[in-house]
Short mmCIF file of N, CA and C in Angstrom, two decimals:
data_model
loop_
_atom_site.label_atom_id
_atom_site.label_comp_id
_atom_site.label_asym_id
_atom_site.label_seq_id
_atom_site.Cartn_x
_atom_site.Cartn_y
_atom_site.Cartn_z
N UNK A 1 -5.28 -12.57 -10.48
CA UNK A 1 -4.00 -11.88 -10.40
C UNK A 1 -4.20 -10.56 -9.65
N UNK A 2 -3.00 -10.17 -9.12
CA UNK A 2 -3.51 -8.85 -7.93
C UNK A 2 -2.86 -7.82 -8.94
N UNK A 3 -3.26 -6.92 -9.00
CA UNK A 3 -2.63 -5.91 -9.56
C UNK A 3 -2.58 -4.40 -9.00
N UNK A 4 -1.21 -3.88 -9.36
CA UNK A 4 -1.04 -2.35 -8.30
C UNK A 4 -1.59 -0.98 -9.64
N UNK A 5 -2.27 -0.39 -9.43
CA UNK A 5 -2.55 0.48 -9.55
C UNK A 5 -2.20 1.88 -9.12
N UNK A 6 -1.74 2.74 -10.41
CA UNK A 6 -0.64 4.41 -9.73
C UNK A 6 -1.96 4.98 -10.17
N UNK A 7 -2.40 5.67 -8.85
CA UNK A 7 -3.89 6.64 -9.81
C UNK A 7 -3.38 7.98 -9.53
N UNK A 8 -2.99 9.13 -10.62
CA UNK A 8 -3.36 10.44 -10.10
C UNK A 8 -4.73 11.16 -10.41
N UNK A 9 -4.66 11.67 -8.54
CA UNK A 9 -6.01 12.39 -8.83
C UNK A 9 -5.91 13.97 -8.25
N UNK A 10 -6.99 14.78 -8.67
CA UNK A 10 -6.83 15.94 -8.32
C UNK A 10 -7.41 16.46 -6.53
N UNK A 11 -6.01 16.90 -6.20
CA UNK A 11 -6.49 16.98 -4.76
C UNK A 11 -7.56 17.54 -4.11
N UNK A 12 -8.88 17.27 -4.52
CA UNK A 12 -10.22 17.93 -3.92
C UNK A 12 -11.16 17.33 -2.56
N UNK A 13 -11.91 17.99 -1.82
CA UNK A 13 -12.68 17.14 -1.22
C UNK A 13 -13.45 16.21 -1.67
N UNK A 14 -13.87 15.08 -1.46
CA UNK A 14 -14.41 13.59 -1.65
C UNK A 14 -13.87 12.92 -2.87
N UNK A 15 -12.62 13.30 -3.24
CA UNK A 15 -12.18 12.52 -4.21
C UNK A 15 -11.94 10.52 -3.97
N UNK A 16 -11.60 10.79 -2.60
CA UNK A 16 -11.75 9.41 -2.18
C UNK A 16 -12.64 8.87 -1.97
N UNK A 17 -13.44 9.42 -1.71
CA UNK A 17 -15.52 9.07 -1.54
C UNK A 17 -15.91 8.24 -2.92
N UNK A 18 -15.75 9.16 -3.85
CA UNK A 18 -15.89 9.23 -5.29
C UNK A 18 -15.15 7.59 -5.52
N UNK A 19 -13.85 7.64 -5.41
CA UNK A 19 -13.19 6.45 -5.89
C UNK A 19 -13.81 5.31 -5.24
N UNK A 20 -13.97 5.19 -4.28
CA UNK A 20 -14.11 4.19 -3.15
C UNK A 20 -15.63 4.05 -3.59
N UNK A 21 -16.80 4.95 -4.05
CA UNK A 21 -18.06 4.61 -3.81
C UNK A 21 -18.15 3.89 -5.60
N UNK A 22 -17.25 4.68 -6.76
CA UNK A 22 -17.42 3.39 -7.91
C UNK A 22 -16.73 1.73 -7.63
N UNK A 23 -15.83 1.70 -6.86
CA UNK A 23 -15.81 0.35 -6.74
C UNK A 23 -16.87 -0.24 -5.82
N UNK A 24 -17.49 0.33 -5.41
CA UNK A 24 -18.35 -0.27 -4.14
C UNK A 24 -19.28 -0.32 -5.14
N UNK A 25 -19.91 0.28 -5.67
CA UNK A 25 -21.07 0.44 -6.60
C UNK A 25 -20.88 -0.78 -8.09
N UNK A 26 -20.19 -1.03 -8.35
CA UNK A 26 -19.59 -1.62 -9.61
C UNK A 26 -19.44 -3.14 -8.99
N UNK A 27 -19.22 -3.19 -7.22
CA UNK A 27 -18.84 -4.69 -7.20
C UNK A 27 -17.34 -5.32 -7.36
N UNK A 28 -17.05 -3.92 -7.38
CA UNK A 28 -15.18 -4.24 -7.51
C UNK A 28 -14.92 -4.33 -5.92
N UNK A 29 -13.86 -4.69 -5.68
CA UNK A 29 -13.30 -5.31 -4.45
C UNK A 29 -11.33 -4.58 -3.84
N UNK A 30 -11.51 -3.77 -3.68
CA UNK A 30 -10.14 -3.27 -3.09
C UNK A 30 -9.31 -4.31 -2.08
N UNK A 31 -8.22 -4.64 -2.57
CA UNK A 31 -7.08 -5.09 -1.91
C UNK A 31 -6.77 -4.32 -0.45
N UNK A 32 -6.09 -3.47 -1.29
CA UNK A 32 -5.31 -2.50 -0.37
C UNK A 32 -5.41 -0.77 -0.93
N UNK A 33 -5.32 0.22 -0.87
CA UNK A 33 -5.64 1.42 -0.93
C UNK A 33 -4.97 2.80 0.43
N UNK A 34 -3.84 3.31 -0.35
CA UNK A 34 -2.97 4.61 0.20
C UNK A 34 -3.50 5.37 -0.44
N UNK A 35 -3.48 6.60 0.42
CA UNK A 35 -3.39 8.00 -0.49
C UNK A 35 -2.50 8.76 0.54
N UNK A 36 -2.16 9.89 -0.76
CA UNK A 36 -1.05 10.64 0.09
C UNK A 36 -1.11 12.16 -1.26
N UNK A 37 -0.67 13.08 -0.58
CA UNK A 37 -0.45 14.08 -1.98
C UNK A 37 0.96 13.84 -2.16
N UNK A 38 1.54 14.12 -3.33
CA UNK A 38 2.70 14.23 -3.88
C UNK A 38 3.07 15.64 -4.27
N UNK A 39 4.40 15.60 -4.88
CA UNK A 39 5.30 16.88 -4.64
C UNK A 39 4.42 17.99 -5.49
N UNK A 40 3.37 17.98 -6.01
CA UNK A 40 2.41 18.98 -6.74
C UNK A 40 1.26 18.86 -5.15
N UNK A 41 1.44 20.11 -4.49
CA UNK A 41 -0.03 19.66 -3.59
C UNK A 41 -1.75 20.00 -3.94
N UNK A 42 -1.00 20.17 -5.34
CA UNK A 42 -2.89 19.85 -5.97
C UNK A 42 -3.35 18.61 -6.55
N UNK A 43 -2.31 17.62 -6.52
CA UNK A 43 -2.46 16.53 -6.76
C UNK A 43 -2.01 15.46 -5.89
N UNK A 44 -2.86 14.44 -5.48
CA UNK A 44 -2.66 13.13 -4.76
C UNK A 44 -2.87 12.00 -5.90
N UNK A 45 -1.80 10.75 -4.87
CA UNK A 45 -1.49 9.89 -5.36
C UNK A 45 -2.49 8.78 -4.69
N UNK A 46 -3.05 7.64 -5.36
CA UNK A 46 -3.84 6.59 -4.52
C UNK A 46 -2.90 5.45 -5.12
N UNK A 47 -2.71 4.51 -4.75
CA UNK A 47 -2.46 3.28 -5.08
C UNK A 47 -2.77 2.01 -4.90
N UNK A 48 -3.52 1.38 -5.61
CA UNK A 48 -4.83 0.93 -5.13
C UNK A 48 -4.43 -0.46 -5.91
N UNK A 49 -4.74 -1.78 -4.76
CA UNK A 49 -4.41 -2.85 -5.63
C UNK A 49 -5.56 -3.81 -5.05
N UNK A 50 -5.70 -4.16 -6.72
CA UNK A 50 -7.23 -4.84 -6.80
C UNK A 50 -7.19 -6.39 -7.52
N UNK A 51 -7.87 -7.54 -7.40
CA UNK A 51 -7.76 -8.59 -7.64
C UNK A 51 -8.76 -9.24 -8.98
N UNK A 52 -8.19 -9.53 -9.78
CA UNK A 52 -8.90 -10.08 -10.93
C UNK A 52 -8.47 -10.42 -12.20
N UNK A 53 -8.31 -10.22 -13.41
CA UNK A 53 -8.28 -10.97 -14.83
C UNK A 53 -8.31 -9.74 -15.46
N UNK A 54 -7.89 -9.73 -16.49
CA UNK A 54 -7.48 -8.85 -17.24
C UNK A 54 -8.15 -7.63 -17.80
N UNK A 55 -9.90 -8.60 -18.05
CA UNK A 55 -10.88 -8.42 -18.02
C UNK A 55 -11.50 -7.40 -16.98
N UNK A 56 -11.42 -8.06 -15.99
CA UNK A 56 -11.84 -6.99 -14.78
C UNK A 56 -10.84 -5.72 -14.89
N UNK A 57 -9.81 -5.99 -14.70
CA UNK A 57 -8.85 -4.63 -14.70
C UNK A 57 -9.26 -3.34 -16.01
N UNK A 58 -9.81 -4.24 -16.82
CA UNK A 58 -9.92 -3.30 -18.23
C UNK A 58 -11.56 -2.51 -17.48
N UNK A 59 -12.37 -2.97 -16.92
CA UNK A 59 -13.38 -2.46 -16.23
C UNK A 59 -13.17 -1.35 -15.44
N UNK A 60 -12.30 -1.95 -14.23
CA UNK A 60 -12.08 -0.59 -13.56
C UNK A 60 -11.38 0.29 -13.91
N UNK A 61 -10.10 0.15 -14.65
CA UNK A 61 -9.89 1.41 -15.48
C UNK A 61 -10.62 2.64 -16.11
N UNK A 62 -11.86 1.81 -16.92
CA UNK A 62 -12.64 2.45 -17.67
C UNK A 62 -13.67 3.26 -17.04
N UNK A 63 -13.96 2.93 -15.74
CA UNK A 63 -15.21 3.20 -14.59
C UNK A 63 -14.01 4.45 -13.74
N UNK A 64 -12.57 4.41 -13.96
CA UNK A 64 -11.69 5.52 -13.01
C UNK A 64 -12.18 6.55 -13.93
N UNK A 65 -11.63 5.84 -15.02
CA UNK A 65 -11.27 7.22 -16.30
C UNK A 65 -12.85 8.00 -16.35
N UNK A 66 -13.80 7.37 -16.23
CA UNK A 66 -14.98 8.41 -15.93
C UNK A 66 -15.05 9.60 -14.98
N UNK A 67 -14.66 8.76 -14.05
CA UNK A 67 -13.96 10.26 -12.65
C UNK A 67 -13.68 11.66 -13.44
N UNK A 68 -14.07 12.58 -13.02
CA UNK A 68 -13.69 13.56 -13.55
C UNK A 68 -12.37 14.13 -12.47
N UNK A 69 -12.16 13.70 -11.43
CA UNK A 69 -10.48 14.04 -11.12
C UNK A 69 -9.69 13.45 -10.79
N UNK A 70 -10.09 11.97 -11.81
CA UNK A 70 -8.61 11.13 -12.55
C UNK A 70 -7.67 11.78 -13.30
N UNK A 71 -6.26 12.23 -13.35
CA UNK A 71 -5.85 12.45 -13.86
C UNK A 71 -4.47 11.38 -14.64
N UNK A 72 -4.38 10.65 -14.08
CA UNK A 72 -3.63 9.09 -14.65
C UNK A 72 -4.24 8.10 -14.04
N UNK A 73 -3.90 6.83 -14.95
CA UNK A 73 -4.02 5.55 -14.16
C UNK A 73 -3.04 4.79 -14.87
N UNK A 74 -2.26 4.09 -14.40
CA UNK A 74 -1.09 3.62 -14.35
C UNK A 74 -0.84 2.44 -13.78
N UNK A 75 -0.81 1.05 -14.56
CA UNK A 75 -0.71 -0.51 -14.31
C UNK A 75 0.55 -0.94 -13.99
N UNK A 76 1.07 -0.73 -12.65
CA UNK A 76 2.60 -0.82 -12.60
C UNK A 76 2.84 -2.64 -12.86
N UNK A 77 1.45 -2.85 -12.28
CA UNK A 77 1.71 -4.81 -11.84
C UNK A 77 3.06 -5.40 -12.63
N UNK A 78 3.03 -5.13 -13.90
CA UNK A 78 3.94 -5.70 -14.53
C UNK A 78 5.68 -5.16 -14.73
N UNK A 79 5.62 -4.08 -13.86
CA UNK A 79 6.98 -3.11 -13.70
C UNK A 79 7.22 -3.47 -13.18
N UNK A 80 8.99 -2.93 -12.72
CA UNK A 80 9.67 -2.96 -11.72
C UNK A 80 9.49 -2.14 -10.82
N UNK A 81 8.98 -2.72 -9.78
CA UNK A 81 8.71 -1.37 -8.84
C UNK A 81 9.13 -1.87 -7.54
N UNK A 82 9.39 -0.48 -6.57
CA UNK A 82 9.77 -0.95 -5.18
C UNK A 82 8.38 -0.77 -4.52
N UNK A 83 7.65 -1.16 -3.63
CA UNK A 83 6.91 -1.29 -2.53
C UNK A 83 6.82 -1.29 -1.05
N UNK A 84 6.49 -0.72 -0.64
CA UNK A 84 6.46 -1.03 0.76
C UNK A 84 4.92 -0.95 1.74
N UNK A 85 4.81 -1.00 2.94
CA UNK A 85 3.69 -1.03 3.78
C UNK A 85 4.64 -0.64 5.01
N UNK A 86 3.53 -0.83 6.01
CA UNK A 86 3.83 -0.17 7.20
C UNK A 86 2.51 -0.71 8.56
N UNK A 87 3.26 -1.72 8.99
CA UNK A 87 2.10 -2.62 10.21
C UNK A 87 2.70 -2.16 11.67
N UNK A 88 1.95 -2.21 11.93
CA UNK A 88 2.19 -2.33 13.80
C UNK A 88 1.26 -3.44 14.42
N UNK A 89 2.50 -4.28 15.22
CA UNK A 89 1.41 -5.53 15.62
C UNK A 89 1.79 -5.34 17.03
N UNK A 90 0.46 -5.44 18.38
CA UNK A 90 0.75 -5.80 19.66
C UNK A 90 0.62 -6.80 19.67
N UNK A 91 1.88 -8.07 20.24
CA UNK A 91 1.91 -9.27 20.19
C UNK A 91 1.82 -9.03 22.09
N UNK A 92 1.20 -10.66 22.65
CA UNK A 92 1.49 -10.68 23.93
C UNK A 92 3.12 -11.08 24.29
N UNK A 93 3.28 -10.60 25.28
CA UNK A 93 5.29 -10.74 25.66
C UNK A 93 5.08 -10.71 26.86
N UNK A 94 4.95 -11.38 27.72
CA UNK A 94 5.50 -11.61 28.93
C UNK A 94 6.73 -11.86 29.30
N UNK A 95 7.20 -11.29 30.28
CA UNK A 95 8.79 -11.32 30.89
C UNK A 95 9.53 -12.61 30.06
N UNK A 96 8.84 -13.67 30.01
CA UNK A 96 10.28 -15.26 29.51
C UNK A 96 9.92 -15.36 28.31
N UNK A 97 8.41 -14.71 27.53
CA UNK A 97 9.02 -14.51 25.70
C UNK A 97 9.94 -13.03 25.40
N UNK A 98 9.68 -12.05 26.42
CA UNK A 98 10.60 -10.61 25.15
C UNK A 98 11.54 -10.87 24.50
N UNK A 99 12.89 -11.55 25.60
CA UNK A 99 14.02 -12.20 24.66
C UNK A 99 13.89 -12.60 23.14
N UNK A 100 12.75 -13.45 22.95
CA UNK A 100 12.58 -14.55 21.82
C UNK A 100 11.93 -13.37 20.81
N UNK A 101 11.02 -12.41 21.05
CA UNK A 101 10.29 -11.77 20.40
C UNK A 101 11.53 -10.56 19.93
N UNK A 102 12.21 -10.03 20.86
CA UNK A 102 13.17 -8.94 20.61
C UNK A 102 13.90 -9.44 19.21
N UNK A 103 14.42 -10.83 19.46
CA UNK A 103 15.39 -11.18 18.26
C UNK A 103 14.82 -11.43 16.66
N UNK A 104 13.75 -11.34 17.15
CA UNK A 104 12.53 -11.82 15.88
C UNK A 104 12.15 -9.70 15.18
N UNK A 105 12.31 -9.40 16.12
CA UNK A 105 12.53 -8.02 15.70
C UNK A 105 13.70 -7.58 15.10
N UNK A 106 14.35 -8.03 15.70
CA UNK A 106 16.07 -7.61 15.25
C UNK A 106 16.16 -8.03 13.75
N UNK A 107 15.82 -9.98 13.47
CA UNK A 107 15.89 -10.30 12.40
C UNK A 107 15.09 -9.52 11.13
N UNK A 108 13.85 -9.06 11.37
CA UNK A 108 13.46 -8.71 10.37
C UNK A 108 13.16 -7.32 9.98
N UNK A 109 14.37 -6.36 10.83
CA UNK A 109 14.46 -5.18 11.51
C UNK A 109 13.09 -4.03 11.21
N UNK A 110 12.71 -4.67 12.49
CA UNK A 110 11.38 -3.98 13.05
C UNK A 110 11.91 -2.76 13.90
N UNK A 111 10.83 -2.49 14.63
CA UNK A 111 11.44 -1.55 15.43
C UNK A 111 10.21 -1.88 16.68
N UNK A 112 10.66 -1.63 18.56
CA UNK A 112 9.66 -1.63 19.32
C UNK A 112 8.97 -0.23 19.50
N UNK A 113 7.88 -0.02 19.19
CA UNK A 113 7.34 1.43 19.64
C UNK A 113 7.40 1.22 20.79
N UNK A 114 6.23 0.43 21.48
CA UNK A 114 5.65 0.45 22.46
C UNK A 114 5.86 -0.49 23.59
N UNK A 115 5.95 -0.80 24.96
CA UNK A 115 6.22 -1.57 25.84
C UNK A 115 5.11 -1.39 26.86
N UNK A 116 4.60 -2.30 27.20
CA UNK A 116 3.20 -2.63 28.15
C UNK A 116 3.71 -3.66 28.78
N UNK A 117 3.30 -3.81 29.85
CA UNK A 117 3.59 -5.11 30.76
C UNK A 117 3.23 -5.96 30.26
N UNK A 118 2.20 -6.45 29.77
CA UNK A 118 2.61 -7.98 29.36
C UNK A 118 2.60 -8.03 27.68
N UNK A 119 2.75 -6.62 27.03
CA UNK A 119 2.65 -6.19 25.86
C UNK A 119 3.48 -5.58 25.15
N UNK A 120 4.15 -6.00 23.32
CA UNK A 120 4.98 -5.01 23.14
C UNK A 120 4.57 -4.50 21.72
N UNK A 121 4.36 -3.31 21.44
CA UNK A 121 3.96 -2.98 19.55
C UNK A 121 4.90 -2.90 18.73
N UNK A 122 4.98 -3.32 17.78
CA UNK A 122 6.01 -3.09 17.16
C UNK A 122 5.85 -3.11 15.74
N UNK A 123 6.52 -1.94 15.21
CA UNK A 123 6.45 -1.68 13.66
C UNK A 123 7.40 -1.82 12.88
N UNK A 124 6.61 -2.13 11.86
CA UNK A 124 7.61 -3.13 10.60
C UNK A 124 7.42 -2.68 9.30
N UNK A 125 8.07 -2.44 8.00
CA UNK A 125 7.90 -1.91 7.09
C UNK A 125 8.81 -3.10 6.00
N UNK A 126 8.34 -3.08 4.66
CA UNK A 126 8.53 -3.96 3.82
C UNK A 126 7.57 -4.40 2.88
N UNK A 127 8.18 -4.89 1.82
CA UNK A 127 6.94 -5.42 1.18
C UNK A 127 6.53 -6.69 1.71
N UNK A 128 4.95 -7.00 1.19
CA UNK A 128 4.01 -7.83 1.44
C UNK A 128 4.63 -9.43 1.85
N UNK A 129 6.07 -9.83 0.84
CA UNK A 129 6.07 -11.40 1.86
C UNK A 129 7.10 -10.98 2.97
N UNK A 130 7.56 -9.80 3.40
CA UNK A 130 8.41 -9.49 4.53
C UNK A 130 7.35 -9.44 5.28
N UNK A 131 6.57 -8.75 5.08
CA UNK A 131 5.01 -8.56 6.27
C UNK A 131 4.50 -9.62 7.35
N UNK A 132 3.98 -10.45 6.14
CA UNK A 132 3.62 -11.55 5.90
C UNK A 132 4.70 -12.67 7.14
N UNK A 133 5.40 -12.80 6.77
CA UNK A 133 6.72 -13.69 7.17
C UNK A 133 6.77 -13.70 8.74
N UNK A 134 6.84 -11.87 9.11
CA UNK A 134 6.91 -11.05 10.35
C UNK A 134 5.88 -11.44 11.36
N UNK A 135 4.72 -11.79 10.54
CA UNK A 135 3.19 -11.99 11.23
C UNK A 135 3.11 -13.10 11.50
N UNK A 136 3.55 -13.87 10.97
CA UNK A 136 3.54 -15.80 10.97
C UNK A 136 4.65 -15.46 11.85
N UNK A 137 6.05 -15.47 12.02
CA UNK A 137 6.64 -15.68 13.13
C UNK A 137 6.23 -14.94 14.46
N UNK A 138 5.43 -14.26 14.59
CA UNK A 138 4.85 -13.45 15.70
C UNK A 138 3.48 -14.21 16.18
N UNK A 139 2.92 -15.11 15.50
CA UNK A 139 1.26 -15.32 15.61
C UNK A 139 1.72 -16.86 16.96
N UNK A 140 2.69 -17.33 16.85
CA UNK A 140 2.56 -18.33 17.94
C UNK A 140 2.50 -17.35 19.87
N UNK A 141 2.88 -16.14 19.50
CA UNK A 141 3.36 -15.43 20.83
C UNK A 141 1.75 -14.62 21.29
N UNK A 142 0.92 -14.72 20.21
CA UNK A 142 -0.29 -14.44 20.61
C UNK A 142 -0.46 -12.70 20.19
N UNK A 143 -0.94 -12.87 18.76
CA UNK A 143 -1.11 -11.26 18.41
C UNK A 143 -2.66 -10.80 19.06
N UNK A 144 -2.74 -9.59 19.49
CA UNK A 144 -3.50 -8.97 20.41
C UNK A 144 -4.06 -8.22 19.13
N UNK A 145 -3.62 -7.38 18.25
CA UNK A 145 -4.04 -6.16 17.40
C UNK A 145 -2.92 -6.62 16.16
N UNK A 146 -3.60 -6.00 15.04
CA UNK A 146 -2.72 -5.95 13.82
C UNK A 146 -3.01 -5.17 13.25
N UNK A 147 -2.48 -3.92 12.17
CA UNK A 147 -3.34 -2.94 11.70
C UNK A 147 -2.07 -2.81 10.48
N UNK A 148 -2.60 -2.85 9.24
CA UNK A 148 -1.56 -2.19 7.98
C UNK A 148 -2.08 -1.49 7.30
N UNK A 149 -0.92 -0.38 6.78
CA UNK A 149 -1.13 0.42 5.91
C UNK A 149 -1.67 0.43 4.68
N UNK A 150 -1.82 -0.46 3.86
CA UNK A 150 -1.68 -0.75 2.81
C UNK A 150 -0.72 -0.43 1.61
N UNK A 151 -0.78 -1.06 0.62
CA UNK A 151 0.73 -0.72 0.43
C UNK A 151 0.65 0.71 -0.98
N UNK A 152 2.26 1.32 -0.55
CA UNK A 152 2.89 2.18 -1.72
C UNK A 152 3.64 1.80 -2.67
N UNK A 153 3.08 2.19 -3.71
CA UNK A 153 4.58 1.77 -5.22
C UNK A 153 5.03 2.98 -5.39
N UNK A 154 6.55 2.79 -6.27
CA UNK A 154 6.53 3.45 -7.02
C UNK A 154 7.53 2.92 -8.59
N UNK A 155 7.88 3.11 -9.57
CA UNK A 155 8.45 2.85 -10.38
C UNK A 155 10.17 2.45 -10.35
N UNK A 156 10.94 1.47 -10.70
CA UNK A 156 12.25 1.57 -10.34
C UNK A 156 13.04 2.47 -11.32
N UNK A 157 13.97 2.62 -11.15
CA UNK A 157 15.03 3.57 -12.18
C UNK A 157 14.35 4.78 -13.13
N UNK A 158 14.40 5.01 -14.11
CA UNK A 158 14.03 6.34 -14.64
C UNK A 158 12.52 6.57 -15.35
N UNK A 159 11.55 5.60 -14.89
CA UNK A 159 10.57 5.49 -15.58
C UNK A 159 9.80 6.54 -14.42
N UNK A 160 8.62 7.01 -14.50
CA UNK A 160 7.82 7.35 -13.47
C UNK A 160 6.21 6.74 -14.07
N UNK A 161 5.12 6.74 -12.69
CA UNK A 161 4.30 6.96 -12.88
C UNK A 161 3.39 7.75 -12.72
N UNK A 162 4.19 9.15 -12.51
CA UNK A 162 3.21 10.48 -11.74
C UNK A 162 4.07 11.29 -12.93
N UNK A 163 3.44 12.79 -12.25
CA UNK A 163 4.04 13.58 -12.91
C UNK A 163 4.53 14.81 -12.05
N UNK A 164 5.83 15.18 -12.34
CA UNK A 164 6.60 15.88 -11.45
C UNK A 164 5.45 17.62 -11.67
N UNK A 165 6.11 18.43 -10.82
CA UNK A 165 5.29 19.48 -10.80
C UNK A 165 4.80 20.50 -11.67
N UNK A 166 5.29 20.36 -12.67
CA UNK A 166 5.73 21.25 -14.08
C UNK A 166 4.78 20.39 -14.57
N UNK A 167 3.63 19.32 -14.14
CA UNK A 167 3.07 18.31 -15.12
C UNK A 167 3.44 17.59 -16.58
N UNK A 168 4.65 17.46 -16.42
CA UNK A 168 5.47 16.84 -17.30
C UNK A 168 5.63 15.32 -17.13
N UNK A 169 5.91 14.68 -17.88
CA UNK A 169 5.84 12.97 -17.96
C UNK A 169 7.37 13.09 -17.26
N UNK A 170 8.09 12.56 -16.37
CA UNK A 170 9.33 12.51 -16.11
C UNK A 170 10.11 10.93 -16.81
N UNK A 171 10.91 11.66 -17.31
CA UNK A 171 11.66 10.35 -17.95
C UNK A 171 13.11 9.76 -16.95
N UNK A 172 13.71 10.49 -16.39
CA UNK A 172 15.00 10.39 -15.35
C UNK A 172 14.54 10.63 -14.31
N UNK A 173 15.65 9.69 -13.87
CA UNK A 173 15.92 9.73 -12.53
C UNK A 173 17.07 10.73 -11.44
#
């Protein structure tokens, strides 16, 4: 089972070193992995989604919470949460596919960054089976590059999984 992970941590140098070198060390396996600071800029957010059994999850929890600048960890997997990512794919487009490729943009409203002669980039945002979907209808036109963000959660309606700046648990929305 994949599961999303809300980690707050304290915004220091190698805090990501730190995170990244206990799963490497432990044999744990990262999905996907953002960081970003949030509206406290002494604190960043990671969101980190990792694959395994219940079992495993109870592991890496226990191996974060050692971190000394963990300050939450937070199992949204089973919430309601919104998600998103953020890909840019250069597909090949020559003059008699753009038509076909443009509308394939339109449908799954992408956007074109970039235009190259026989090349076009284009970025797409959504969760994982919009991604997904975007890439399979693009892969017959001949993808050149693919690169994603990995993905962001966050909680739906009045729950949170961070803490607003006052380090308070936020209950509303």
């Amino acid at each position: 089972m994949r599961h999303t992970l809300a980690v707050l941590v304290e915004n220091n140098p190698g805090v990501l070193a730190r995170v990244a070198g206990l799963f490497s060390r432990r044999g744990f396996n990262i999905d996907s992995l953002a960081v970003g600071r949030t509206d406290n800029p002494s604190v960043s957010r990671m969101t980190i989604v990792v694959e395994g059994d219940d079992r495993y999850l109870e592991q890496v929890n226990k191996q974060l919470h050692k971190l000394v600048d963990v300050i939450k960890i937070s199992d949204i997997t089973r919430d309601a949460y919104v998600d998103r990512e953020l890909v840019l794919i250069k597909v090949n487009a020559d003059a008699s596919k753009r038509a076909e490729i443009m509308q394939l943009v339109d449908i799954f409203r992408a956007r074109i960054v970039d235009v190259g002669p026989k090349t076009l980039t284009i970025e797409v945002t959504g969760n994982d089976g919009k991604i997904t979907a975007f890439e399979d209808s693009l892969r017959p036109f001949g993808i050149k590059e693919l690169v994603r963000t990995g993905k962001i959660a966050m909680l739906r309606g009045f729950k949170a999984s961070s803490k607003n700046h006052m380090n308070k648990e936020e209950d509303e929305s």
